[in-house]
């Protein structure tokens, strides 16, 4: 989780590189006025490699806001964000990570039978009841 101490230290690292208002206060932290999102792109190893490089470059260059979600690129985006945070030369607590919950996502790629996947993985295992899942566009 982003902390005041780590985000302020991060801001101060880039103090001479950006305009005075580039970093802004948010919920007691210092965050960049632009962020990087991970929604678009194919669910492939090649896209993962490009995302990884872009994310590392972003956080090492003064962007400490990352948007991701479990359903982005069939779960691959969250995995790559984790890899980038571990590989980058910054503290995890210096990053404001925005994610979403409540979306049943596939693992790495869309299965041939999406309804069967949800049934096998969530309903039959007892993780969720069928009346707790709202059908979307499968």
PDB file of C-alpha atoms in Angstrom:
ATOM      1  CA  UNK A   1       0.000   0.000   0.000  1.00  0.00           C
ATOM      2  CA  UNK A   2       1.219   3.491  -0.790  1.00  0.00           C
ATOM      3  CA  UNK A   3       2.447   5.401   2.250  1.00  0.00           C
ATOM      4  CA  UNK A   4       3.000   9.089   2.836  1.00  0.00           C
ATOM      5  CA  UNK A   5       6.661   8.579   3.697  1.00  0.00           C
ATOM      6  CA  UNK A   6       7.493   6.482   0.629  1.00  0.00           C
ATOM      7  CA  UNK A   7       5.520   8.590  -1.875  1.00  0.00           C
ATOM      8  CA  UNK A   8       7.012  11.820  -0.546  1.00  0.00           C
ATOM      9  CA  UNK A   9      10.498  10.339  -0.801  1.00  0.00           C
ATOM     10  CA  UNK A  10       9.660   9.245  -4.366  1.00  0.00           C
ATOM     11  CA  UNK A  11       8.398  12.767  -5.211  1.00  0.00           C
ATOM     12  CA  UNK A  12      11.572  14.299  -3.805  1.00  0.00           C
ATOM     13  CA  UNK A  13      13.729  12.037  -6.009  1.00  0.00           C
ATOM     14  CA  UNK A  14      12.196  13.722  -9.054  1.00  0.00           C
ATOM     15  CA  UNK A  15      11.905  17.225  -7.613  1.00  0.00           C
ATOM     16  CA  UNK A  16      14.111  18.875 -10.262  1.00  0.00           C
ATOM     17  CA  UNK A  17      12.685  16.873 -13.182  1.00  0.00           C
ATOM     18  CA  UNK A  18       9.083  18.092 -13.144  1.00  0.00           C
ATOM     19  CA  UNK A  19       7.019  21.208 -12.665  1.00  0.00           C
ATOM     20  CA  UNK A  20       6.109  22.117  -9.094  1.00  0.00           C
ATOM     21  CA  UNK A  21       2.537  20.843  -9.500  1.00  0.00           C
ATOM     22  CA  UNK A  22       3.374  17.524 -11.193  1.00  0.00           C
ATOM     23  CA  UNK A  23       3.067  15.604  -7.915  1.00  0.00           C
ATOM     24  CA  UNK A  24      -0.159  16.155  -6.044  1.00  0.00           C
ATOM     25  CA  UNK A  25      -1.547  15.210  -2.692  1.00  0.00           C
ATOM     26  CA  UNK A  26      -4.029  12.348  -2.607  1.00  0.00           C
ATOM     27  CA  UNK A  27      -5.294  10.637   0.556  1.00  0.00           C
ATOM     28  CA  UNK A  28      -2.186  11.682   2.463  1.00  0.00           C
ATOM     29  CA  UNK A  29       0.237  10.582  -0.270  1.00  0.00           C
ATOM     30  CA  UNK A  30       2.165  12.265  -3.093  1.00  0.00           C
ATOM     31  CA  UNK A  31       1.158  10.953  -6.514  1.00  0.00           C
ATOM     32  CA  UNK A  32       2.156  11.808 -10.059  1.00  0.00           C
ATOM     33  CA  UNK A  33      -0.400  13.777 -12.064  1.00  0.00           C
ATOM     34  CA  UNK A  34      -0.289  11.123 -14.776  1.00  0.00           C
ATOM     35  CA  UNK A  35      -0.443   7.390 -14.405  1.00  0.00           C
ATOM     36  CA  UNK A  36      -0.070   4.291 -16.497  1.00  0.00           C
ATOM     37  CA  UNK A  37      -2.905   1.904 -17.319  1.00  0.00           C
ATOM     38  CA  UNK A  38      -2.773  -1.786 -18.169  1.00  0.00           C
ATOM     39  CA  UNK A  39      -6.155  -2.448 -19.801  1.00  0.00           C
ATOM     40  CA  UNK A  40      -5.365  -2.717 -23.514  1.00  0.00           C
ATOM     41  CA  UNK A  41      -3.304  -5.283 -25.374  1.00  0.00           C
ATOM     42  CA  UNK A  42      -3.351  -8.916 -26.317  1.00  0.00           C
ATOM     43  CA  UNK A  43      -3.067 -11.619 -23.671  1.00  0.00           C
ATOM     44  CA  UNK A  44       0.293 -12.859 -24.986  1.00  0.00           C
ATOM     45  CA  UNK A  45       3.831 -13.319 -23.691  1.00  0.00           C
ATOM     46  CA  UNK A  46       5.027 -10.678 -26.176  1.00  0.00           C
ATOM     47  CA  UNK A  47       2.565  -8.106 -24.828  1.00  0.00           C
ATOM     48  CA  UNK A  48       3.599  -9.027 -21.280  1.00  0.00           C
ATOM     49  CA  UNK A  49       7.235  -8.284 -22.132  1.00  0.00           C
ATOM     50  CA  UNK A  50       6.320  -4.891 -23.585  1.00  0.00           C
ATOM     51  CA  UNK A  51       4.154  -4.071 -20.562  1.00  0.00           C
ATOM     52  CA  UNK A  52       6.925  -5.094 -18.176  1.00  0.00           C
ATOM     53  CA  UNK A  53       9.459  -2.801 -19.828  1.00  0.00           C
ATOM     54  CA  UNK A  54       6.999   0.098 -20.058  1.00  0.00           C
ATOM     55  CA  UNK A  55       5.947  -0.240 -16.418  1.00  0.00           C
ATOM     56  CA  UNK A  56       9.505  -0.388 -15.122  1.00  0.00           C
ATOM     57  CA  UNK A  57      10.438   2.630 -17.265  1.00  0.00           C
ATOM     58  CA  UNK A  58       7.367   4.518 -16.013  1.00  0.00           C
ATOM     59  CA  UNK A  59       7.925   3.995 -12.288  1.00  0.00           C
ATOM     60  CA  UNK A  60      11.652   4.639 -12.576  1.00  0.00           C
ATOM     61  CA  UNK A  61      10.933   7.879 -14.473  1.00  0.00           C
ATOM     62  CA  UNK A  62       8.454   9.602 -12.165  1.00  0.00           C
ATOM     63  CA  UNK A  63       5.067   7.917 -12.627  1.00  0.00           C
ATOM     64  CA  UNK A  64       3.850   6.327  -9.413  1.00  0.00           C
ATOM     65  CA  UNK A  65       0.188   5.708 -10.282  1.00  0.00           C
ATOM     66  CA  UNK A  66      -0.671   2.357 -11.905  1.00  0.00           C
ATOM     67  CA  UNK A  67      -4.166   1.264 -12.912  1.00  0.00           C
ATOM     68  CA  UNK A  68      -4.858  -2.446 -13.282  1.00  0.00           C
ATOM     69  CA  UNK A  69      -7.556  -5.030 -12.580  1.00  0.00           C
ATOM     70  CA  UNK A  70      -7.939  -8.787 -12.348  1.00  0.00           C
ATOM     71  CA  UNK A  71      -9.840  -8.905 -15.627  1.00  0.00           C
ATOM     72  CA  UNK A  72      -7.391  -6.820 -17.688  1.00  0.00           C
ATOM     73  CA  UNK A  73      -5.898  -9.047 -20.374  1.00  0.00           C
ATOM     74  CA  UNK A  74      -7.344 -12.144 -18.650  1.00  0.00           C
ATOM     75  CA  UNK A  75      -5.412 -11.543 -15.447  1.00  0.00           C
ATOM     76  CA  UNK A  76      -2.063 -11.081 -17.125  1.00  0.00           C
ATOM     77  CA  UNK A  77      -1.866  -7.352 -16.428  1.00  0.00           C
ATOM     78  CA  UNK A  78      -1.897  -7.801 -12.652  1.00  0.00           C
ATOM     79  CA  UNK A  79       0.842 -10.412 -12.897  1.00  0.00           C
ATOM     80  CA  UNK A  80       3.032  -8.114 -14.995  1.00  0.00           C
ATOM     81  CA  UNK A  81       2.414  -5.175 -12.656  1.00  0.00           C
ATOM     82  CA  UNK A  82       3.661  -7.335  -9.780  1.00  0.00           C
ATOM     83  CA  UNK A  83       6.765  -8.320 -11.758  1.00  0.00           C
ATOM     84  CA  UNK A  84       7.463  -4.694 -12.644  1.00  0.00           C
ATOM     85  CA  UNK A  85       7.122  -3.503  -9.062  1.00  0.00           C
ATOM     86  CA  UNK A  86       9.525  -6.205  -7.873  1.00  0.00           C
ATOM     87  CA  UNK A  87      12.024  -5.423 -10.653  1.00  0.00           C
ATOM     88  CA  UNK A  88      11.947  -1.620 -10.475  1.00  0.00           C
ATOM     89  CA  UNK A  89      14.417   0.413  -8.451  1.00  0.00           C
ATOM     90  CA  UNK A  90      11.721   1.839  -6.151  1.00  0.00           C
ATOM     91  CA  UNK A  91       9.883   0.867  -2.995  1.00  0.00           C
ATOM     92  CA  UNK A  92       6.476  -0.801  -3.383  1.00  0.00           C
ATOM     93  CA  UNK A  93       5.039   1.702  -0.888  1.00  0.00           C
ATOM     94  CA  UNK A  94       5.926   4.554  -3.270  1.00  0.00           C
ATOM     95  CA  UNK A  95       3.320   3.370  -5.805  1.00  0.00           C
ATOM     96  CA  UNK A  96      -0.400   4.063  -5.760  1.00  0.00           C
ATOM     97  CA  UNK A  97      -1.849   0.893  -7.248  1.00  0.00           C
ATOM     98  CA  UNK A  98      -5.463   1.127  -8.388  1.00  0.00           C
ATOM     99  CA  UNK A  99      -7.335  -2.116  -8.975  1.00  0.00           C
ATOM    100  CA  UNK A 100     -10.908  -3.366  -9.103  1.00  0.00           C
ATOM    101  CA  UNK A 101     -12.793  -6.219  -7.500  1.00  0.00           C
ATOM    102  CA  UNK A 102     -15.931  -8.181  -8.191  1.00  0.00           C
ATOM    103  CA  UNK A 103     -15.176  -9.311 -11.730  1.00  0.00           C
ATOM    104  CA  UNK A 104     -14.759 -13.032 -12.333  1.00  0.00           C
ATOM    105  CA  UNK A 105     -11.700 -13.233 -14.528  1.00  0.00           C
ATOM    106  CA  UNK A 106     -10.149 -15.969 -16.594  1.00  0.00           C
ATOM    107  CA  UNK A 107      -6.566 -17.093 -16.050  1.00  0.00           C
ATOM    108  CA  UNK A 108      -4.215 -15.967 -18.853  1.00  0.00           C
ATOM    109  CA  UNK A 109      -6.640 -16.539 -21.748  1.00  0.00           C
ATOM    110  CA  UNK A 110     -10.341 -16.873 -22.509  1.00  0.00           C
ATOM    111  CA  UNK A 111     -11.419 -20.507 -22.064  1.00  0.00           C
ATOM    112  CA  UNK A 112     -13.338 -22.343 -24.789  1.00  0.00           C
ATOM    113  CA  UNK A 113     -16.254 -22.729 -22.350  1.00  0.00           C
ATOM    114  CA  UNK A 114     -16.448 -19.583 -20.160  1.00  0.00           C
ATOM    115  CA  UNK A 115     -19.575 -20.736 -18.289  1.00  0.00           C
ATOM    116  CA  UNK A 116     -17.945 -24.108 -17.571  1.00  0.00           C
ATOM    117  CA  UNK A 117     -14.827 -22.367 -16.314  1.00  0.00           C
ATOM    118  CA  UNK A 118     -16.860 -20.292 -13.840  1.00  0.00           C
ATOM    119  CA  UNK A 119     -18.841 -23.346 -12.742  1.00  0.00           C
ATOM    120  CA  UNK A 120     -15.744 -25.538 -12.275  1.00  0.00           C
ATOM    121  CA  UNK A 121     -13.544 -22.903 -10.636  1.00  0.00           C
ATOM    122  CA  UNK A 122     -16.005 -20.982  -8.471  1.00  0.00           C
ATOM    123  CA  UNK A 123     -19.391 -22.664  -8.056  1.00  0.00           C
ATOM    124  CA  UNK A 124     -18.406 -26.355  -7.793  1.00  0.00           C
ATOM    125  CA  UNK A 125     -15.557 -25.516  -5.401  1.00  0.00           C
ATOM    126  CA  UNK A 126     -17.854 -23.533  -3.119  1.00  0.00           C
ATOM    127  CA  UNK A 127     -16.069 -20.213  -3.613  1.00  0.00           C
ATOM    128  CA  UNK A 128     -19.338 -18.685  -4.846  1.00  0.00           C
ATOM    129  CA  UNK A 129     -22.972 -19.668  -5.188  1.00  0.00           C
ATOM    130  CA  UNK A 130     -24.571 -19.486  -8.616  1.00  0.00           C
ATOM    131  CA  UNK A 131     -27.004 -16.802  -7.407  1.00  0.00           C
ATOM    132  CA  UNK A 132     -24.017 -14.624  -6.387  1.00  0.00           C
ATOM    133  CA  UNK A 133     -22.704 -14.407  -9.936  1.00  0.00           C
ATOM    134  CA  UNK A 134     -24.330 -12.069 -12.421  1.00  0.00           C
ATOM    135  CA  UNK A 135     -24.019 -13.171 -16.014  1.00  0.00           C
ATOM    136  CA  UNK A 136     -22.213 -10.736 -18.261  1.00  0.00           C
ATOM    137  CA  UNK A 137     -21.072 -10.872 -21.847  1.00  0.00           C
ATOM    138  CA  UNK A 138     -19.267 -14.213 -22.118  1.00  0.00           C
TER     139      UNK A 138
END
